[in-house]
mmCIF file of C-alpha atoms in Angstrom:
data_model
loop_
_atom_site.group_PDB
_atom_site.id
_atom_site.type_symbol
_atom_site.label_atom_id
_atom_site.label_comp_id
_atom_site.label_asym_id
_atom_site.label_seq_id
_atom_site.Cartn_x
_atom_site.Cartn_y
_atom_site.Cartn_z
ATOM 1 C CA PHE A 1 -3.235 3.769 1.415
ATOM 2 C CA VAL A 2 -6.365 3.859 0.051
ATOM 3 C CA THR A 3 -5.503 1.789 -3.251
ATOM 4 C CA ARG A 4 -3.809 -1.033 -0.973
ATOM 5 C CA ALA A 5 -6.785 -1.083 1.363
ATOM 6 C CA VAL A 6 -8.963 -1.296 -1.495
ATOM 7 C CA ALA A 7 -6.578 -3.642 -3.263
ATOM 8 C CA LEU A 8 -6.682 -5.967 0.215
ATOM 9 C CA MET A 9 -10.704 -5.695 0.140
ATOM 10 C CA ILE A 10 -10.967 -7.207 -3.127
ATOM 11 C CA ASP A 11 -8.532 -10.218 -2.312
ATOM 12 C CA ILE A 12 -10.624 -10.886 0.918
ATOM 13 C CA VAL A 13 -13.979 -10.612 -1.003
ATOM 14 C CA LEU A 14 -12.338 -13.155 -3.899
ATOM 15 C CA ILE A 15 -11.165 -15.452 -0.910
ATOM 16 C CA THR A 16 -13.879 -15.461 0.873
ATOM 17 C CA VAL A 17 -16.347 -16.323 -2.284
ATOM 18 C CA ALA A 18 -13.755 -19.157 -3.413
ATOM 19 C CA ILE A 19 -14.357 -20.767 0.095
ATOM 20 C CA LEU A 20 -17.937 -20.756 0.039
ATOM 21 C CA ALA A 21 -17.832 -21.920 -3.338
ATOM 22 C CA ILE A 22 -15.444 -24.831 -2.220
ATOM 23 C CA ASN A 23 -17.772 -25.504 0.785
ATOM 24 C CA ALA A 24 -20.864 -25.766 -2.123
ATOM 25 C CA LEU A 25 -18.707 -28.307 -4.100
ATOM 26 C CA LEU A 26 -18.116 -30.356 -1.401
ATOM 27 C CA GLY A 27 -21.275 -30.042 0.705
ATOM 28 C CA LEU A 28 -23.768 -30.738 -2.450
ATOM 29 C CA PRO A 29 -22.758 -33.744 -3.774
ATOM 30 C CA VAL A 30 -22.383 -34.992 -0.075
ATOM 31 C CA ALA A 31 -26.240 -33.923 0.488
ATOM 32 C CA PHE A 32 -27.594 -34.950 -3.156
ATOM 33 C CA PHE A 33 -26.194 -38.920 -2.908
ATOM 34 C CA THR A 34 -27.069 -39.384 0.377
ATOM 35 C CA GLY A 35 -29.746 -37.230 1.512
ATOM 36 C CA ILE A 36 -27.471 -35.594 4.771
ATOM 37 C CA ASN A 37 -28.557 -31.971 5.240
ATOM 38 C CA LEU A 38 -24.830 -30.577 6.307
ATOM 39 C CA ASN A 39 -26.034 -27.166 7.395
ATOM 40 C CA ASN A 40 -27.444 -28.889 10.507
ATOM 41 C CA CYS A 41 -25.064 -31.335 11.371
ATOM 42 C CA ALA A 42 -24.537 -30.152 14.911
ATOM 43 C CA GLN A 43 -28.080 -31.349 15.647
ATOM 44 C CA THR A 44 -28.243 -33.958 13.769
ATOM 45 C CA THR A 45 -30.092 -37.180 15.116
ATOM 46 C CA ASP A 46 -29.521 -39.229 12.552
ATOM 47 C CA PRO A 47 -28.487 -42.519 14.189
ATOM 48 C CA ARG A 48 -26.540 -43.622 10.713
ATOM 49 C CA ALA A 49 -22.939 -43.712 11.522
ATOM 50 C CA ILE A 50 -22.344 -42.431 7.537
ATOM 51 C CA ALA A 51 -24.388 -39.259 8.769
ATOM 52 C CA LYS A 52 -22.125 -38.321 11.195
ATOM 53 C CA ALA A 53 -19.207 -39.590 9.397
ATOM 54 C CA ALA A 54 -20.234 -37.163 6.614
ATOM 55 C CA CYS A 55 -20.559 -34.274 8.882
ATOM 56 C CA THR A 56 -17.293 -34.845 10.429
ATOM 57 C CA ALA A 57 -15.062 -35.141 7.007
ATOM 58 C CA VAL A 58 -16.840 -32.413 5.605
ATOM 59 C CA ASN A 59 -16.623 -30.030 7.987
ATOM 60 C CA LEU A 60 -12.790 -31.134 8.732
ATOM 61 C CA ILE A 61 -12.385 -30.542 4.766
ATOM 62 C CA TRP A 62 -14.253 -27.081 5.066
ATOM 63 C CA VAL A 63 -11.917 -25.598 8.150
ATOM 64 C CA GLY A 64 -8.834 -26.998 6.344
ATOM 65 C CA VAL A 65 -10.060 -25.232 3.328
ATOM 66 C CA ALA A 66 -10.753 -22.181 4.799
ATOM 67 C CA LEU A 67 -7.588 -22.080 7.092
ATOM 68 C CA LEU A 68 -5.641 -22.810 3.884
ATOM 69 C CA ALA A 69 -7.200 -20.460 1.337
ATOM 70 C CA SER A 70 -5.569 -17.161 2.195
ATOM 71 C CA PRO A 71 -2.061 -17.979 2.916
ATOM 72 C CA ILE A 72 -2.219 -20.268 -0.521
ATOM 73 C CA TYR A 73 -3.519 -17.343 -2.316
ATOM 74 C CA PHE A 74 -1.573 -14.768 -1.098
ATOM 75 C CA ILE A 75 2.030 -16.417 -0.796
ATOM 76 C CA THR A 76 1.542 -18.120 -4.309
ATOM 77 C CA LEU A 77 0.651 -15.055 -6.090
ATOM 78 C CA PHE A 78 3.280 -12.660 -4.375
ATOM 79 C CA ALA A 79 6.018 -15.502 -5.253
ATOM 80 C CA THR A 80 4.967 -15.830 -8.964
ATOM 81 C CA ILE A 81 3.780 -12.584 -10.146
ATOM 82 C CA GLY A 82 4.231 -10.154 -7.300
ATOM 83 C CA GLN A 83 0.947 -9.007 -7.158
ATOM 84 C CA THR A 84 -2.921 -10.265 -5.992
ATOM 85 C CA ILE A 85 -5.596 -9.964 -8.189
ATOM 86 C CA GLY A 86 -6.736 -6.929 -6.112
ATOM 87 C CA LYS A 87 -3.228 -5.604 -6.412
ATOM 88 C CA ALA A 88 -3.574 -6.127 -10.301
ATOM 89 C CA VAL A 89 -7.312 -4.177 -10.437
ATOM 90 C CA MET A 90 -5.896 -1.528 -8.310
ATOM 91 C CA GLY A 91 -2.657 -1.320 -10.749
ATOM 92 C CA VAL A 92 0.086 -1.850 -7.829
ATOM 93 C CA ARG A 93 2.853 -4.513 -7.402
ATOM 94 C CA VAL A 94 4.717 -6.049 -4.271
ATOM 95 C CA VAL A 95 8.628 -5.703 -4.685
ATOM 96 C CA ARG A 96 11.348 -6.563 -2.842
ATOM 97 C CA MET A 97 13.408 -3.903 -1.833
ATOM 98 C CA ASP A 98 16.942 -5.603 -3.136
ATOM 99 C CA GLY A 99 15.452 -5.824 -6.556
ATOM 100 C CA ARG A 100 15.437 -9.930 -6.811
ATOM 101 C CA ALA A 101 12.155 -11.535 -7.590
ATOM 102 C CA MET A 102 9.856 -12.236 -4.848
ATOM 103 C CA THR A 103 9.720 -15.369 -3.524
ATOM 104 C CA PHE A 104 7.669 -18.038 -1.780
ATOM 105 C CA LYS A 105 9.791 -17.347 1.370
ATOM 106 C CA SER A 106 9.635 -13.608 1.031
ATOM 107 C CA GLY A 107 5.673 -14.073 0.322
ATOM 108 C CA ALA A 108 5.267 -16.026 2.970
ATOM 109 C CA VAL A 109 7.060 -13.575 5.609
ATOM 110 C CA ARG A 110 5.070 -10.769 4.093
ATOM 111 C CA TRP A 111 1.775 -12.885 4.795
ATOM 112 C CA LEU A 112 2.523 -13.208 8.191
ATOM 113 C CA GLY A 113 3.839 -9.587 8.612
ATOM 114 C CA TYR A 114 -0.016 -8.920 7.762
ATOM 115 C CA PHE A 115 -1.061 -10.603 11.518
ATOM 116 C CA VAL A 116 1.842 -8.319 12.855
ATOM 117 C CA SER A 117 0.233 -5.512 11.099
ATOM 118 C CA VAL A 118 -3.341 -5.906 12.461
ATOM 119 C CA ILE A 119 -2.225 -6.731 16.191
ATOM 120 C CA PRO A 120 -1.661 -3.079 17.012
ATOM 121 C CA PHE A 121 -5.011 -1.911 16.359
ATOM 122 C CA GLY A 122 -4.313 -2.078 12.598
ATOM 123 C CA LEU A 123 -1.472 0.458 13.376
ATOM 124 C CA GLY A 124 1.019 -1.703 10.643
ATOM 125 C CA PHE A 125 -1.506 -0.806 7.998
ATOM 126 C CA PHE A 126 -1.754 2.910 8.804
ATOM 127 C CA TRP A 127 2.228 2.822 8.783
ATOM 128 C CA VAL A 128 2.204 3.665 5.049
ATOM 129 C CA ILE A 129 0.789 6.835 5.521
ATOM 130 C CA VAL A 130 3.814 8.103 7.543
ATOM 131 C CA ASP A 131 6.610 6.140 6.404
ATOM 132 C CA SER A 132 8.798 7.853 3.630
ATOM 133 C CA ARG A 133 9.058 4.880 1.904
ATOM 134 C CA ARG A 134 5.358 3.720 2.380
ATOM 135 C CA GLN A 135 6.399 0.533 4.203
ATOM 136 C CA GLY A 136 4.074 -1.265 6.448
ATOM 137 C CA PHE A 137 4.635 -3.739 9.096
ATOM 138 C CA HIS A 138 4.340 -6.486 7.055
ATOM 139 C CA ASP A 139 6.593 -4.960 4.192
ATOM 140 C CA ARG A 140 9.288 -3.890 6.689
ATOM 141 C CA MET A 141 9.478 -7.802 7.762
ATOM 142 C CA ALA A 142 9.632 -8.922 4.237
ATOM 143 C CA ASP A 143 11.722 -6.267 2.709
ATOM 144 C CA THR A 144 9.199 -5.555 0.404
ATOM 145 C CA SER A 145 7.731 -2.073 -1.080
ATOM 146 C CA VAL A 146 4.718 -1.698 -3.094
ATOM 147 C CA ILE A 147 4.974 0.148 -5.987
ATOM 148 C CA TYR A 148 2.463 1.622 -8.881
ATOM 149 C CA ALA A 149 2.565 -1.033 -11.954
ATOM 150 C CA TRP A 150 0.263 0.784 -14.612
ATOM 151 C CA ARG A 151 1.820 1.516 -17.866
ATOM 152 C CA ALA A 152 0.768 4.775 -18.633
ATOM 153 C CA THR A 153 0.778 3.877 -22.810
ATOM 154 C CA GLY A 154 -2.291 2.708 -23.492
ATOM 155 C CA SER A 155 -4.103 5.517 -20.929
ATOM 156 C CA GLU A 156 -2.339 8.169 -23.311
ATOM 157 C CA ARG A 157 -3.955 6.999 -26.348
ATOM 158 C CA LEU A 158 -7.113 6.777 -24.719
ATOM 159 C CA VAL A 159 -6.673 10.182 -23.904
ATOM 160 C CA ALA A 160 -5.849 11.400 -26.849
ATOM 161 C CA ARG A 161 -8.614 9.970 -28.555
ATOM 162 C CA ALA A 162 -11.158 11.482 -26.048
ATOM 163 C CA ARG A 163 -9.858 15.141 -27.041
ATOM 164 C CA MET A 164 -10.524 14.424 -30.547
ATOM 165 C CA PHE A 165 -13.840 13.267 -29.564
ATOM 166 C CA PHE A 166 -14.727 15.963 -27.595
ATOM 167 C CA SER A 167 -12.895 18.571 -29.861
ATOM 168 C CA LYS A 168 -15.098 17.821 -32.674
ATOM 169 C CA ARG A 169 -18.161 18.282 -30.901
ATOM 170 C CA ARG A 170 -17.664 21.558 -29.268
ATOM 171 C CA PRO A 171 -19.549 23.847 -30.843
ATOM 172 C CA GLU A 172 -18.030 26.730 -32.934
ATOM 173 C CA LEU A 173 -17.972 30.186 -31.193
ATOM 174 C CA PRO A 174 -18.064 33.162 -33.539
ATOM 175 C CA TYR A 175 -14.639 35.300 -32.932
ATOM 176 C CA SER A 176 -14.772 38.798 -31.643
ATOM 177 C CA PRO A 177 -11.370 40.351 -31.305
ATOM 178 C CA PRO A 178 -10.454 42.216 -28.270
ATOM 179 C CA SER A 179 -11.597 45.759 -28.278
ATOM 180 C CA ASP A 180 -9.013 48.547 -27.286
ATOM 181 C CA SER A 181 -11.012 51.047 -26.033
ATOM 182 C CA ALA A 182 -11.372 51.437 -22.341
ATOM 183 C CA ASP A 183 -14.967 52.004 -21.331
#
């Protein structure tokens, strides 16, 4: 549960940063070239029609980006590589229960299932704690499961190197055989 929750938080932060970056990329050129302050569009008293049109256009684009960023991010990454960036960082992957590759349809169903999981006070996310296959409501809807995806081969080599490093640095203790006397 914790791994999945941290992965989702990483994804939410990435989506938020992307939305804010796109908003800045749209707004800064408009503000620079026209002198229109897009932060105060609702309170603008600028009589120019271009100011109102620019504010409306940028705000509509920003709302569209904000509404589409999450589904595009999740559905595309689920369908193409089976994991979002947050899931990759946490070492988990989404797989279909029938063993076939994820599709855009199953990714869309899983993404829509997030809303179903949130509706009953987040119970759909917490359900992974009690479910024997660790499926949340969104997993059950899309017939998917989350599995660990890290390969341990690289970690084994790292652990072996760390053991060698620390075994060389350990001070030698003088050997004293155990005494047979019972004092």
